[in-house]
XYZ file of C-alpha atoms in Angstrom:
579
model
C 1.085 -53.557 3.369
C 3.396 -54.138 0.425
C 0.488 -54.605 -1.982
C -1.059 -51.416 -0.686
C 2.106 -49.460 -1.450
C 2.271 -50.900 -4.937
C -1.362 -50.011 -5.654
C -0.839 -46.463 -4.463
C 2.210 -46.069 -6.638
C 0.209 -47.210 -9.647
C -3.020 -45.361 -8.988
C -1.460 -42.062 -7.936
C 0.653 -41.512 -11.097
C -2.347 -42.486 -13.206
C -4.590 -39.980 -11.407
C -1.914 -37.309 -11.659
C -1.441 -37.968 -15.371
C -5.182 -37.716 -16.030
C -5.354 -34.554 -13.926
C -2.478 -32.992 -15.832
C -4.129 -33.885 -19.164
C -7.448 -32.361 -18.043
C -5.680 -29.227 -16.801
C -3.740 -28.845 -20.044
C -6.885 -29.197 -22.176
C -8.773 -26.761 -19.918
C -5.899 -24.311 -20.126
C -5.952 -24.555 -23.917
C -9.638 -23.663 -24.091
C -9.314 -20.927 -21.476
C -6.238 -19.577 -23.238
C -8.081 -19.442 -26.549
C -11.066 -17.675 -25.003
C -8.961 -15.241 -23.023
C -6.585 -14.282 -25.804
C -9.351 -13.876 -28.350
C -10.935 -11.281 -26.091
C -7.526 -9.893 -25.139
C -6.446 -9.327 -28.763
C -9.751 -7.664 -29.547
C -9.536 -5.367 -26.509
C -5.885 -4.667 -27.250
C -6.651 -3.774 -30.849
C -9.520 -1.491 -29.838
C -7.263 0.207 -27.292
C -4.413 0.655 -29.776
C -6.726 2.029 -32.480
C -8.302 4.355 -29.899
C -4.863 5.713 -29.004
C -4.038 6.152 -32.700
C -7.395 7.890 -33.216
C -6.700 10.204 -30.313
C -3.240 11.066 -31.612
C -4.567 11.606 -35.129
C -7.404 13.845 -33.943
C -5.004 15.864 -31.774
C -2.698 16.434 -34.748
C -5.672 17.458 -36.900
C -6.954 19.816 -34.227
C -3.480 21.346 -33.958
C -3.483 21.969 -37.728
C -7.019 23.391 -37.534
C -5.784 25.724 -34.808
C -3.036 26.956 -37.130
C -5.639 27.657 -39.807
C -7.810 29.512 -37.263
C -4.849 31.621 -36.204
C -4.144 32.513 -39.835
C -7.711 33.564 -40.691
C -7.984 35.543 -37.419
C -4.645 37.192 -38.134
C -5.876 38.332 -41.581
C -9.106 39.586 -40.049
C -7.717 41.515 -37.077
C -4.355 42.663 -38.468
C -5.435 43.558 -42.005
C -9.195 43.872 -42.458
C -9.917 45.581 -39.113
C -6.824 47.769 -39.383
C -7.245 49.369 -42.815
C -10.123 50.924 -44.736
C -11.077 48.475 -47.489
C -11.612 51.350 -49.940
C -7.981 52.489 -49.717
C -4.970 51.394 -51.746
C -3.152 50.670 -48.486
C -5.639 47.884 -47.798
C -5.246 46.448 -51.315
C -1.462 46.514 -50.973
C -1.488 44.871 -47.508
C -3.779 42.072 -48.698
C -1.576 41.381 -51.732
C 1.504 41.248 -49.512
C -0.320 38.913 -47.147
C -1.118 36.562 -50.048
C 2.544 36.565 -51.051
C 3.639 35.720 -47.491
C 1.062 32.957 -47.128
C 1.329 31.578 -50.660
C 2.553 28.188 -49.431
C -0.720 27.488 -47.598
C -3.222 29.853 -49.295
C -4.317 29.439 -52.888
C -6.630 32.452 -52.905
C -8.715 34.767 -50.697
C -11.672 37.113 -51.106
C -13.820 39.570 -49.133
C -17.528 40.007 -49.842
C -20.078 42.367 -48.381
C -23.316 41.176 -46.775
C -25.006 41.096 -50.229
C -22.385 38.979 -51.997
C -20.599 41.796 -53.821
C -16.823 41.428 -54.024
C -14.793 44.004 -52.118
C -11.448 42.394 -52.871
C -10.171 39.072 -54.181
C -6.784 37.627 -55.066
C -5.684 37.106 -58.642
C -6.309 33.335 -58.682
C -9.956 33.717 -57.707
C -12.255 34.701 -60.590
C -14.995 37.315 -60.318
C -18.409 36.047 -59.275
C -21.772 37.751 -59.396
C -23.371 38.339 -56.064
C -26.321 36.036 -56.727
C -23.947 33.141 -57.250
C -21.952 33.998 -54.135
C -25.050 34.223 -51.960
C -25.992 30.648 -52.896
C -22.685 29.203 -51.714
C -22.736 27.161 -48.482
C -19.637 28.846 -47.146
C -21.302 32.282 -47.550
C -24.590 31.297 -45.920
C -22.965 29.428 -43.019
C -20.639 32.340 -42.278
C -23.608 34.702 -41.985
C -25.637 32.262 -39.890
C -22.830 31.449 -37.420
C -21.058 34.733 -36.884
C -19.088 33.461 -33.860
C -17.374 30.504 -35.565
C -15.184 29.732 -38.553
C -16.902 27.622 -41.196
C -15.010 24.781 -42.879
C -16.546 24.017 -46.252
C -16.038 21.455 -48.947
C -12.947 20.317 -50.790
C -12.268 21.722 -54.289
C -9.771 20.888 -57.027
C -7.866 24.031 -58.088
C -4.778 22.711 -59.919
C -5.675 19.619 -61.943
C -2.193 19.260 -63.407
C -0.694 19.038 -59.932
C -3.745 17.361 -58.343
C -3.883 20.046 -55.658
C -7.015 20.684 -53.633
C -8.162 23.415 -51.288
C -10.669 23.750 -48.450
C -13.163 26.602 -48.590
C -12.910 28.312 -45.196
C -15.054 31.345 -44.358
C -16.006 33.557 -41.438
C -18.200 36.522 -40.689
C -16.282 39.832 -40.561
C -16.837 43.514 -39.837
C -14.852 45.964 -41.930
C -14.492 49.722 -42.520
C -15.362 51.185 -45.907
C -14.991 54.938 -46.407
C -15.139 55.379 -42.658
C -18.311 53.333 -42.213
C -18.481 50.013 -40.323
C -20.064 47.224 -42.372
C -20.388 43.432 -42.223
C -19.337 40.794 -44.699
C -17.671 37.435 -45.291
C -14.005 36.487 -45.605
C -13.223 33.473 -47.828
C -9.924 31.576 -47.811
C -9.039 28.730 -50.164
C -6.557 26.785 -48.008
C -4.395 24.028 -49.502
C -5.254 20.550 -48.205
C -1.574 19.518 -48.103
C -1.070 20.044 -44.349
C -4.227 18.093 -43.441
C -3.377 15.337 -45.925
C 0.136 15.080 -44.502
C -1.270 14.430 -41.017
C -3.649 11.759 -42.304
C -0.942 10.102 -44.408
C 0.924 9.182 -41.218
C -1.731 6.572 -40.542
C -1.684 3.198 -42.321
C -2.908 3.198 -45.898
C -3.677 -0.471 -46.472
C -6.842 -2.248 -47.456
C -6.909 -3.831 -43.980
C -6.187 -0.597 -42.054
C -6.791 2.975 -43.196
C -8.472 6.259 -42.241
C -10.530 8.881 -44.040
C -11.970 12.353 -43.343
C -15.598 13.479 -43.753
C -17.076 16.982 -43.823
C -20.350 18.041 -42.218
C -22.332 16.668 -45.170
C -20.564 13.255 -45.024
C -18.570 14.040 -48.153
C -15.037 12.682 -48.377
C -12.365 15.268 -47.691
C -9.580 12.697 -47.660
C -9.326 9.029 -48.513
C -6.172 6.983 -49.225
C -7.981 5.227 -52.106
C -9.513 8.362 -53.542
C -8.402 7.563 -57.109
C -10.049 4.123 -56.978
C -13.235 5.693 -55.597
C -13.334 8.307 -58.396
C -12.751 5.635 -61.029
C -15.470 3.431 -59.519
C -13.076 0.576 -58.667
C -13.584 0.998 -54.922
C -16.533 1.946 -52.757
C -16.374 3.045 -49.133
C -19.148 1.170 -47.308
C -18.417 2.154 -43.727
C -19.568 5.810 -43.796
C -23.073 5.107 -42.519
C -21.862 2.817 -39.716
C -19.105 5.273 -38.775
C -21.513 8.184 -38.368
C -23.906 5.968 -36.386
C -21.330 4.869 -33.762
C -20.404 7.052 -30.797
C -16.982 5.587 -30.048
C -16.302 2.370 -31.924
C -18.222 -0.386 -33.646
C -17.427 -3.869 -34.937
C -19.280 -4.510 -38.188
C -19.398 -7.526 -40.467
C -19.025 -6.582 -44.124
C -17.735 -8.291 -47.253
C -17.285 -11.583 -45.441
C -15.156 -10.159 -42.631
C -15.252 -8.208 -39.385
C -14.203 -4.563 -39.322
C -13.411 -2.279 -36.404
C -14.727 1.238 -37.090
C -13.837 4.206 -34.850
C -14.902 7.829 -35.369
C -13.757 11.104 -33.799
C -15.139 14.591 -34.473
C -12.496 17.270 -35.030
C -13.232 20.249 -32.811
C -16.164 22.443 -33.878
C -15.369 22.084 -37.598
C -18.022 19.422 -38.124
C -15.368 17.186 -39.689
C -15.043 13.529 -38.613
C -11.982 11.322 -38.916
C -12.787 7.621 -39.306
C -10.368 4.729 -38.668
C -11.140 1.362 -40.259
C -9.262 -1.827 -39.282
C -9.865 -5.385 -40.393
C -10.399 -7.866 -37.555
C -9.681 -10.783 -39.910
C -5.943 -10.073 -39.871
C -6.163 -9.883 -36.100
C -7.808 -13.311 -36.009
C -5.027 -14.684 -38.215
C -2.369 -13.420 -35.778
C -4.423 -14.795 -32.902
C -4.645 -18.228 -34.514
C -0.892 -18.360 -35.030
C -0.322 -17.558 -31.378
C -2.945 -20.140 -30.402
C -1.108 -22.844 -32.324
C 2.185 -21.968 -30.650
C 0.563 -21.853 -27.219
C -1.284 -25.142 -27.742
C 1.875 -26.893 -28.861
C 3.748 -25.481 -25.847
C 1.021 -26.594 -23.445
C 0.931 -30.095 -24.939
C 4.704 -30.368 -24.699
C 4.622 -29.206 -21.089
C 1.867 -31.724 -20.340
C 3.871 -34.627 -21.781
C 6.978 -33.577 -19.845
C 4.989 -33.267 -16.606
C 3.443 -36.707 -17.005
C 6.860 -38.225 -17.736
C 8.436 -36.533 -14.707
C 5.499 -37.577 -12.554
C 6.018 -41.248 -13.414
C 9.814 -41.065 -13.269
C 10.219 -39.155 -10.023
C 7.233 -40.391 -8.060
C 9.127 -43.190 -6.336
C 11.984 -40.840 -5.481
C 9.483 -38.677 -3.657
C 7.398 -41.340 -1.947
C 10.175 -43.363 -0.281
C 11.576 -40.439 1.795
C 8.023 -39.395 2.668
C 7.147 -42.876 3.952
C 10.306 -43.014 6.056
C 9.656 -39.527 7.468
C 6.078 -40.539 8.268
C 7.320 -43.578 10.203
C 9.747 -41.358 12.138
C 6.944 -38.959 13.014
C 4.810 -41.847 14.289
C 7.626 -42.984 16.586
C 8.086 -39.395 17.764
C 4.371 -39.165 18.479
C 4.580 -42.275 20.668
C 7.115 -40.531 22.931
C 10.433 -41.542 21.401
C 11.839 -38.018 21.351
C 15.399 -39.127 20.636
C 14.545 -40.502 17.206
C 15.864 -38.551 14.206
C 14.707 -38.471 10.591
C 17.173 -39.358 7.863
C 17.924 -36.239 5.854
C 17.545 -37.743 2.397
C 15.543 -37.162 -0.755
C 15.700 -34.284 -3.193
C 14.816 -30.629 -2.890
C 12.198 -29.751 -0.290
C 11.952 -33.328 1.021
C 15.476 -33.167 2.399
C 14.748 -29.773 3.933
C 11.541 -31.175 5.429
C 13.461 -33.922 7.249
C 16.085 -31.408 8.415
C 13.435 -29.016 9.743
C 11.669 -31.901 11.490
C 14.903 -32.701 13.336
C 15.314 -29.017 14.245
C 11.712 -28.948 15.504
C 12.292 -32.084 17.594
C 15.431 -30.595 19.158
C 13.662 -27.317 19.960
C 10.717 -29.211 21.424
C 13.030 -31.136 23.716
C 14.727 -27.894 24.766
C 11.366 -26.260 25.481
C 10.174 -29.236 27.515
C 13.390 -29.136 29.538
C 12.973 -25.396 30.040
C 9.379 -25.903 31.182
C 10.528 -28.501 33.723
C 13.323 -26.182 34.894
C 10.940 -23.239 35.242
C 8.515 -25.411 37.158
C 11.244 -26.369 39.604
C 12.290 -22.745 40.012
C 8.665 -21.708 40.505
C 8.218 -24.264 43.246
C 11.423 -23.089 44.913
C 10.295 -19.481 44.703
C 6.920 -20.357 46.195
C 8.704 -22.091 49.040
C 10.911 -19.061 49.617
C 7.832 -16.815 49.482
C 6.109 -18.851 52.156
C 9.255 -18.713 54.234
C 9.457 -14.948 53.888
C 5.758 -14.370 54.578
C 5.951 -15.416 58.224
C 9.283 -14.837 59.887
C 9.268 -16.860 63.137
C 11.771 -14.520 64.759
C 9.647 -11.471 63.968
C 6.467 -13.127 65.266
C 8.160 -14.439 68.408
C 9.816 -11.102 69.260
C 6.605 -9.167 68.599
C 4.515 -11.434 70.832
C 7.233 -11.299 73.497
C 7.095 -7.495 73.374
C 3.298 -7.573 73.724
C 3.558 -9.842 76.800
C 6.179 -7.572 78.318
C 3.950 -4.519 77.759
C 0.970 -6.248 79.371
C 3.034 -7.183 82.436
C 4.242 -3.599 82.612
C 0.596 -2.494 82.443
C 1.240 -0.631 79.150
C -2.102 -1.756 77.873
C -2.526 1.006 75.316
C 0.814 0.212 73.678
C 0.084 -3.514 73.780
C -3.324 -2.989 72.161
C -1.804 -0.820 69.436
C 0.850 -3.445 68.779
C -1.766 -6.241 68.540
C -3.832 -4.105 66.122
C -0.772 -3.436 63.948
C 0.185 -7.106 64.007
C -3.348 -8.119 62.919
C -3.240 -5.598 60.082
C 0.216 -6.840 59.097
C -0.903 -10.458 58.750
C -4.240 -9.558 57.121
C -2.426 -7.805 54.293
C 0.153 -10.627 54.173
C -2.629 -13.074 53.390
C -4.458 -10.779 50.869
C -7.038 -13.484 50.107
C -4.345 -15.637 48.503
C -3.458 -13.005 45.865
C 0.172 -12.697 44.844
C -0.296 -9.259 43.192
C -1.775 -6.448 45.282
C -2.050 -2.660 44.804
C 0.882 -0.539 45.943
C -1.463 1.145 48.399
C -1.981 -2.168 50.265
C 1.711 -3.020 50.083
C 2.485 0.400 51.554
C 0.027 -0.234 54.429
C 1.736 -3.543 55.084
C 5.149 -1.852 55.178
C 3.828 0.879 57.483
C 2.437 -1.709 59.890
C 5.764 -3.547 59.918
C 7.731 -0.335 60.617
C 5.301 0.731 63.328
C 5.634 -2.660 65.107
C 9.426 -2.598 64.881
C 9.553 1.002 66.080
C 7.532 0.072 69.184
C 9.756 -2.941 69.813
C 12.938 -0.907 69.468
C 11.627 1.940 71.689
C 11.574 4.593 68.962
C 15.165 3.868 68.067
C 14.455 5.169 64.552
C 12.000 7.344 62.719
C 10.403 6.526 59.395
C 8.607 8.504 56.701
C 6.798 7.650 53.484
C 6.935 9.755 50.315
C 4.604 8.269 47.670
C 3.140 9.647 44.452
C -0.638 9.085 44.918
C -1.078 8.489 41.174
C 1.089 5.353 41.395
C -0.676 3.651 44.310
C -3.315 2.080 42.045
C -0.743 -0.057 40.208
C -0.028 -3.652 41.203
C 3.146 -5.032 42.719
C 4.206 -8.481 44.028
C 3.020 -8.984 47.603
C 5.656 -8.674 50.356
C 8.132 -6.823 48.156
C 8.944 -3.909 50.496
C 8.946 -5.665 53.895
C 12.147 -7.736 53.283
C 13.975 -4.528 52.286
C 12.749 -2.830 55.483
C 13.915 -5.795 57.532
C 17.350 -5.536 55.909
C 17.418 -1.759 56.598
C 16.513 -2.238 60.278
C 18.961 -5.036 61.064
C 21.805 -3.681 58.891
C 21.189 0.040 58.808
C 20.063 0.614 62.410
C 22.640 -1.732 63.948
C 24.938 0.217 66.297
C 22.820 3.353 66.182
C 21.291 4.597 69.422
C 19.410 7.613 68.134
C 18.551 9.648 65.029
C 17.926 6.543 62.925
C 15.883 7.310 59.797
C 14.192 5.024 57.276
C 12.462 6.512 54.224
C 10.187 4.843 51.708
C 9.816 6.636 48.367
C 7.499 5.670 45.525
C 7.998 7.642 42.299
C 7.901 7.498 38.501
C 11.160 6.069 37.139
C 11.389 6.651 33.354
C 7.871 5.354 32.766
C 8.198 2.544 35.338
C 7.677 2.566 39.112
C 10.632 3.099 41.446
C 10.428 2.088 45.130
C 13.330 3.250 47.352
C 13.963 1.985 50.902
C 16.703 4.263 52.292
C 18.369 4.426 55.728
C 21.030 6.662 57.223
C 22.925 3.795 58.784
C 26.647 2.988 58.573
C 26.322 1.683 55.026
C 27.783 -1.431 53.451
C 30.776 -2.376 51.397
C 30.352 -3.634 47.818
C 31.432 -7.046 49.050
C 28.529 -7.136 51.519
C 26.101 -6.027 48.785
C 27.348 -8.790 46.469
C 27.003 -11.271 49.305
C 23.375 -10.252 49.882
C 22.386 -10.237 46.216
C 24.271 -13.238 44.813
C 25.496 -15.693 47.475
C 23.351 -18.748 48.169
C 22.692 -18.029 51.838
C 21.080 -20.956 53.635
C 21.128 -19.441 57.126
C 17.909 -17.843 58.313
C 19.762 -15.362 60.485
C 18.124 -11.987 60.673
C 19.335 -9.568 58.057
C 21.191 -12.239 56.128
C 19.798 -10.849 52.863
C 17.804 -13.881 51.799
C 14.579 -11.823 51.792
C 16.065 -9.132 49.527
C 17.400 -11.742 47.108
C 14.036 -13.510 47.087
C 12.284 -10.244 46.188
C 14.736 -9.683 43.314
C 14.240 -13.228 41.972
C 10.455 -13.016 42.238
C 10.321 -9.690 40.362
C 12.572 -10.973 37.577
C 10.556 -14.181 37.306
C 7.346 -12.139 36.918
C 8.522 -9.179 34.803
C 11.835 -10.235 33.268
C 15.479 -9.401 33.836
C 15.014 -5.690 33.061
C 13.396 -5.282 36.507
C 14.380 -6.193 40.064
C 16.258 -4.861 43.106
C 19.430 -2.722 43.106
C 21.330 -1.839 46.317
C 23.566 1.252 46.478
C 25.483 2.183 49.627
C 28.272 4.385 50.931
C 30.045 3.857 54.246
C 28.914 6.259 56.966
C 26.306 7.670 54.575
C 23.583 5.037 54.435
C 22.063 2.444 52.104
C 19.305 2.600 49.470
C 17.572 -0.476 48.046
C 15.616 0.335 44.849
C 12.861 -1.832 43.387
C 11.906 -1.220 39.741
C 8.653 -2.676 38.398
C 6.471 -1.781 35.383
C 3.117 -0.049 35.646
C 0.431 -2.728 35.619
C -3.191 -2.292 36.626
C -5.684 -4.970 37.617
C -7.266 -4.777 34.136
C -3.930 -5.427 32.356
C -3.185 -8.836 30.878
C -0.997 -11.070 32.962
C 2.632 -10.933 31.979
């Protein structure tokens, strides 16, 4: 046995150490795989959020431009006759007000002839104007505003404008005509939005027009000088949402978003190589942490194994003794952490088990006593003797009809008392049994009392303990009718009592004192004298044993007024589970 323990203590730490090493290595590989995918998904999600924010800001700026061009159209062009000086003056004032965002503006008729243009915009012949993209697109798409190409207007300040045009209808000398409105809008506001994004070689964004020409690029000077070439335009326009492309010896994340109905596209480019570098650094830290944890776990496993095994072996031996029937044995509450609690809870379990076994034995004894009392109360020798004596007396007196009725009632009484060995019978049967008992006693006592039954028919289907009412009737007859020579009344009531069933047995006898009630309900009466109360107490104990202490028998009485014994039981049908 000793060698076996030694071998287990050697093999088990070795197996645990190998298992920990395998788990650590597996975790390292799983960690690497998971975080590689996690960083990629996280980067895509972050760039997508940045793209969404960037596109929203651009669309907000485009909306401002749309509001400006619509304001010029509806408040100036549609309001005044273009042939009047008022119109010329209003347009010049408009240019002054909007000089921070507008470089120039012009209005052309449907044939390219200039109707009005600001000072900064030179005159153009109509043939030249008609060839411009902004002019042709405005006439083709009369419902939308056309955003054209980017143009350098102030070389000394390196300021650019966007050519923005739209189809218009104007009044000239009272006649309605159609034409094109051209605005040269500074690119500063759009550039300012795009400049908020990173401008690094590893992360940047750029803006394309409908013809894939660059409207903005953070490295525009390098592109113009030929020192830099943007290679992602084709891939950007080919992807719907995002794309990971390998170029120049590295991986690049490319995401594109179209800006409203302008035809412009903003493209975000991010290097995945820098992401991999950050991922590798985290991998190294995680791997080192996992290795350190593995070494510590193996060391603790070897160091603490014996401290764990000894208390477990002793507890196991205690449990074996307990299983053999030695219920008084206790486990030593030793060890560390949960092991000590395990021994303590085992002792608590053993104590509770002993208490439950004792309670089971006590309940079994009480059940046997109650069964004995039930058998005693089922057949009262005095009642049987007196009833048979009355039958004999009736036969001798040639009262055959009364004797026959009494025999029939007695047979019915005992048939229901037996009830095929069932302890629970319907209230309807119990009520028949009580009626038979009262009828027999009424014949014996020469109609000394009258009885009546008031029962809710809906409650008669529910079950009740057999012989529950008869002992209360016996108590009412021998206590309540004692000393009365006429006008004796006994009433049985069955009614709903707050969701339960109430059964009252009431008489109009002389009543009882509280002392007598306490004597009937609580004193250990051994005498079998009639009306001693043992039957009532037995009924109360049986009901509480079956249903619990919330149910049972209650006696209320007033001197010279009468006595009422009330049984309370729950509603239980034959299909209900046994309580």
